Coordinates of N, CA and C in Angstrom, one line a residue:
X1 N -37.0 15.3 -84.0 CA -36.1 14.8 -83.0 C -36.1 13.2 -83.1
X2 N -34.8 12.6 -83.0 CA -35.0 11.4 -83.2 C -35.3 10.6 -81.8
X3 N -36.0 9.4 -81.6 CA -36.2 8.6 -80.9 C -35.5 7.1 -81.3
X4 N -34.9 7.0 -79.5 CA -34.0 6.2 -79.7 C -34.6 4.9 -78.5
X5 N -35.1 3.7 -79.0 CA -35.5 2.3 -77.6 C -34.3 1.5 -77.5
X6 N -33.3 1.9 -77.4 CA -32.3 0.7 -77.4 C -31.1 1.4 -78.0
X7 N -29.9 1.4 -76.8 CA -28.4 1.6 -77.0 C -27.7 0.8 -76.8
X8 N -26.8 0.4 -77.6 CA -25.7 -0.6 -77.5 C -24.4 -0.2 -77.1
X9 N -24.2 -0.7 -75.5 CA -22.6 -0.2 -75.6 C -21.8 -1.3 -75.3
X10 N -20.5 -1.3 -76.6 CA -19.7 -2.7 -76.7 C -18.2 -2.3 -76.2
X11 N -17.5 -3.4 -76.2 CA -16.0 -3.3 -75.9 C -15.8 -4.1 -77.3
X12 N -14.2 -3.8 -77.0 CA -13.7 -5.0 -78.0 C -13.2 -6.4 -77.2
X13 N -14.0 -7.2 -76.9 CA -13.7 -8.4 -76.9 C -12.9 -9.0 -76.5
X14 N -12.0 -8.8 -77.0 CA -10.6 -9.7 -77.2 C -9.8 -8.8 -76.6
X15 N -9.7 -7.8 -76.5 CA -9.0 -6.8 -75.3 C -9.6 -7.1 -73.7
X16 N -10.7 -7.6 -73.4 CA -11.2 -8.0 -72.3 C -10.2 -9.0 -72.1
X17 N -9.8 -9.4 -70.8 CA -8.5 -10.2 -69.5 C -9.4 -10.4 -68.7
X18 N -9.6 -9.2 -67.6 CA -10.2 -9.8 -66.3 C -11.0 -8.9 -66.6
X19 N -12.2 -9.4 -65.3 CA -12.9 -8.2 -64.5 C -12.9 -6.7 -64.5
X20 N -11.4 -6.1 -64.2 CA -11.3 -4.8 -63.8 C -10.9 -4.2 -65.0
X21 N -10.8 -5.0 -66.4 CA -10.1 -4.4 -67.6 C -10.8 -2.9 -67.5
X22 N -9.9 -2.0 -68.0 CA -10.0 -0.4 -68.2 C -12.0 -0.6 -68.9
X23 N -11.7 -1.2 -70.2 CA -12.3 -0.7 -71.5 C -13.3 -1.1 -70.7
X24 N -14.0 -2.6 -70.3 CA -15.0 -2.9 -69.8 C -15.9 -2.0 -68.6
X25 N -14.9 -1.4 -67.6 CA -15.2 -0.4 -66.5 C -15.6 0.8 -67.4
X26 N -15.2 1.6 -68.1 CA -15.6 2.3 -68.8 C -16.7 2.2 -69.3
X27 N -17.3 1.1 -70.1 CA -18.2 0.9 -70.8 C -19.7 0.6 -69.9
X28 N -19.2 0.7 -68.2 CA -19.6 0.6 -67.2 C -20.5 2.0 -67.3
X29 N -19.3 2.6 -66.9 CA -19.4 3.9 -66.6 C -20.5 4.7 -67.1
X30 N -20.2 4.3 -68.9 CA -21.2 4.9 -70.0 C -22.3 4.7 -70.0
X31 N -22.7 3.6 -69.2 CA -23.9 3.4 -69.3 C -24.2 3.4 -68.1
X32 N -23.9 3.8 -66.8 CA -24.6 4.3 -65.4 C -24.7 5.6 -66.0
X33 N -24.0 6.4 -66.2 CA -24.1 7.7 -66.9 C -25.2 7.9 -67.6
X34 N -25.5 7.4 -68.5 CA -26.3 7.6 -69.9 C -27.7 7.4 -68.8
X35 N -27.8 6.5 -68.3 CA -28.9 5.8 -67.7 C -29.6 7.3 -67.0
X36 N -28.8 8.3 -66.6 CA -29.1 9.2 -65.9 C -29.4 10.5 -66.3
X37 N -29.5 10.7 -67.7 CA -29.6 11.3 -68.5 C -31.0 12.3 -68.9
X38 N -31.4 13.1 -68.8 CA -32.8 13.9 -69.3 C -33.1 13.5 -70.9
X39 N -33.8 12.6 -71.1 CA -34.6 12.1 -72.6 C -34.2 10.8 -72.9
X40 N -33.5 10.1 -71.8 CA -33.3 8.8 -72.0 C -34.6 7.8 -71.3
X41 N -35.1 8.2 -70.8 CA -35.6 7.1 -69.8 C -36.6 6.4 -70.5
X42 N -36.6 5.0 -70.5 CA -37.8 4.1 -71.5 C -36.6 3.2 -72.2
X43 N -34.9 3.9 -71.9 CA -33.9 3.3 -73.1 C -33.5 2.0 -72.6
X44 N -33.7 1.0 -73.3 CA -33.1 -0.3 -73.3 C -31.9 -0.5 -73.1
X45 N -31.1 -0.4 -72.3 CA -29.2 -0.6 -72.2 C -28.9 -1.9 -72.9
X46 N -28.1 -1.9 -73.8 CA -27.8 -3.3 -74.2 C -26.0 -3.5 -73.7
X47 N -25.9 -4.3 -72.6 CA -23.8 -4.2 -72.4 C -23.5 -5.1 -73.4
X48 N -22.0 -5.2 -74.1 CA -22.0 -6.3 -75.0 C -20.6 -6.3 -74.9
X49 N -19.8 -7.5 -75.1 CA -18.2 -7.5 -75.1 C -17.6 -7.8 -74.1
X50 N -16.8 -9.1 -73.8 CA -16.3 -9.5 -72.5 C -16.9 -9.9 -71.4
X51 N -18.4 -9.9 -71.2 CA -19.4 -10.3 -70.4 C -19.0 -11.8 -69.7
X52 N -19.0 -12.4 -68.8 CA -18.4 -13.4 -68.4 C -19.1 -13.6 -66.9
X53 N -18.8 -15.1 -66.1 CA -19.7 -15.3 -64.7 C -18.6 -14.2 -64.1
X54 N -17.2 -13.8 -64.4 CA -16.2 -13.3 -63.4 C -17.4 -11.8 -63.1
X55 N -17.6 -10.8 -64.0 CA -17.8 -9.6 -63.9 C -19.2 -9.5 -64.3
X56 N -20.4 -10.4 -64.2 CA -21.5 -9.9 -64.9 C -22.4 -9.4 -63.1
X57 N -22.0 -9.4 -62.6 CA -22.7 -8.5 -61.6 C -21.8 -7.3 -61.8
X58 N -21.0 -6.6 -61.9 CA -20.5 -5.3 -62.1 C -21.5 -4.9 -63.6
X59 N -21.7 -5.7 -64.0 CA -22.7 -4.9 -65.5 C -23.9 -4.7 -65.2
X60 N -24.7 -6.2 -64.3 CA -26.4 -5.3 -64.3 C -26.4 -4.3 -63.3
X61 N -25.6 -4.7 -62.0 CA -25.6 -3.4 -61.1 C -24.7 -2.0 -61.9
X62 N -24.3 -2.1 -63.1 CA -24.3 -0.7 -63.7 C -25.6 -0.1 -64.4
X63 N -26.3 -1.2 -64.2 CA -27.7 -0.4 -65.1 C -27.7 -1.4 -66.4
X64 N -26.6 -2.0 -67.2 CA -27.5 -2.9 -68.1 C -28.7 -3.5 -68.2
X65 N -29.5 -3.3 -69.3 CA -31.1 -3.8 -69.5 C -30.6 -5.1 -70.0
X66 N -30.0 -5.4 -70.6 CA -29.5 -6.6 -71.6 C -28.3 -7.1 -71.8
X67 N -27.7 -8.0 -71.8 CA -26.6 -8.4 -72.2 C -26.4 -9.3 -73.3
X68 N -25.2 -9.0 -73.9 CA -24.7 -9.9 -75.1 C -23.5 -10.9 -74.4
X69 N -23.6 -12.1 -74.2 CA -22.6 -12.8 -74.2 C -22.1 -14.2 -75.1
X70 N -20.9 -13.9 -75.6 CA -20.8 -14.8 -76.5 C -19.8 -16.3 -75.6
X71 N -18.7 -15.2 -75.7 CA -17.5 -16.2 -75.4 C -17.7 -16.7 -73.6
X72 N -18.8 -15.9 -72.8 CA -18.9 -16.5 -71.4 C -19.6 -17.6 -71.8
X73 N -20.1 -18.0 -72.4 CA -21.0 -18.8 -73.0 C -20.2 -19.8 -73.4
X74 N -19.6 -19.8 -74.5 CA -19.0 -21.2 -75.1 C -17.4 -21.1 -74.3
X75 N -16.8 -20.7 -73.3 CA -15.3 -21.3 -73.4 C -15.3 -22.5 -72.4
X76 N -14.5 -22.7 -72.3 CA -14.1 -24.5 -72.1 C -15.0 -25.4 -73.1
X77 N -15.7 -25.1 -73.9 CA -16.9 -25.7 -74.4 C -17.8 -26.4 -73.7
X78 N -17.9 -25.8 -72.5 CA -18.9 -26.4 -71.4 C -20.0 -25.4 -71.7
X79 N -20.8 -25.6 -72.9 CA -22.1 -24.9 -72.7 C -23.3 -24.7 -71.8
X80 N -23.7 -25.8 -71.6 CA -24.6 -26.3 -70.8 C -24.6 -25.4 -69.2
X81 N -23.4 -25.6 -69.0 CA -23.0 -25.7 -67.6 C -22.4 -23.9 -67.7
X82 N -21.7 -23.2 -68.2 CA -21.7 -21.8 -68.7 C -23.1 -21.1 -68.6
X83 N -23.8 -21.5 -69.2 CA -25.5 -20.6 -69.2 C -26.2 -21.2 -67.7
X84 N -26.1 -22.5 -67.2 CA -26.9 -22.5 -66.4 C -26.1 -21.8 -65.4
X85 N -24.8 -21.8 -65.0 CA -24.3 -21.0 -64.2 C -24.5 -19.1 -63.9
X86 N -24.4 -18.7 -65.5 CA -24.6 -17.5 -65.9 C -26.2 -17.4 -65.5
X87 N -27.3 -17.9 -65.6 CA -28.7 -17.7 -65.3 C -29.6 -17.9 -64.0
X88 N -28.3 -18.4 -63.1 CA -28.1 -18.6 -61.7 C -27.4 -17.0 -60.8
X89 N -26.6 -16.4 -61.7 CA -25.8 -15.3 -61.1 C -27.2 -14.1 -61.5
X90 N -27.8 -14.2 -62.8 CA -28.5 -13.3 -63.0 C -29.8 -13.2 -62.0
X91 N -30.3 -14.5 -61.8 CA -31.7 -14.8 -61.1 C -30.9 -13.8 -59.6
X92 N -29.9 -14.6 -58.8 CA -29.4 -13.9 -57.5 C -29.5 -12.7 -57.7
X93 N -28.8 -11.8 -58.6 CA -29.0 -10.6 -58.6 C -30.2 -9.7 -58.9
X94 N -31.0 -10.2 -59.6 CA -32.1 -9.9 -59.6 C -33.0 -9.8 -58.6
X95 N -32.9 -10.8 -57.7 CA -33.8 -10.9 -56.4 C -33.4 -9.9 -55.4

């Protein structure tokens, strides 16, 4: 039987608009779902695709362990200010 520490569930990216996009809520879905699963438990959620300060509380309160953010990260090219904002929404939710 295979053993699995880590699932990746992605969107495509560039189909991400807003918050409520279909594909992203879906990808929600898959992973509150999965999360609830018989032989999952110990699994690392990884969300990936579209992640942004608009909607990254709809991802950890879906149960994501991890996230991939690229483009929340670099757009306006305000780096700096992008992550520390993003590591501000994560800490809140977390507490």
């Amino acid at each position: 039987m295979a053993s699995y520490n880590e699932i990746s569930v992605t969107t495509l990216a560039r189909l991400v608009g807003t918050p409520d996009c279909p594909i992203l809520l879906d990808v929600l879905r898959k992973i509150s779902e999965g999360k609830g699963q018989p032989g999952l438990e110990g699994v690392s959620w990884v969300a990936d695709g579209g992640i942004s300060s608009e909607n990254i509380q709809q991802v950890v309160e879906a149960g994501a362990d991890q996230l991939v953010i690229g483009r929340g990260i670099y757009k306006n090219g305000k780096i700096k200010q992008n992550m520390e904002e993003i590591r501000q929404l994560i800490t809140s939710i977390s507490q």
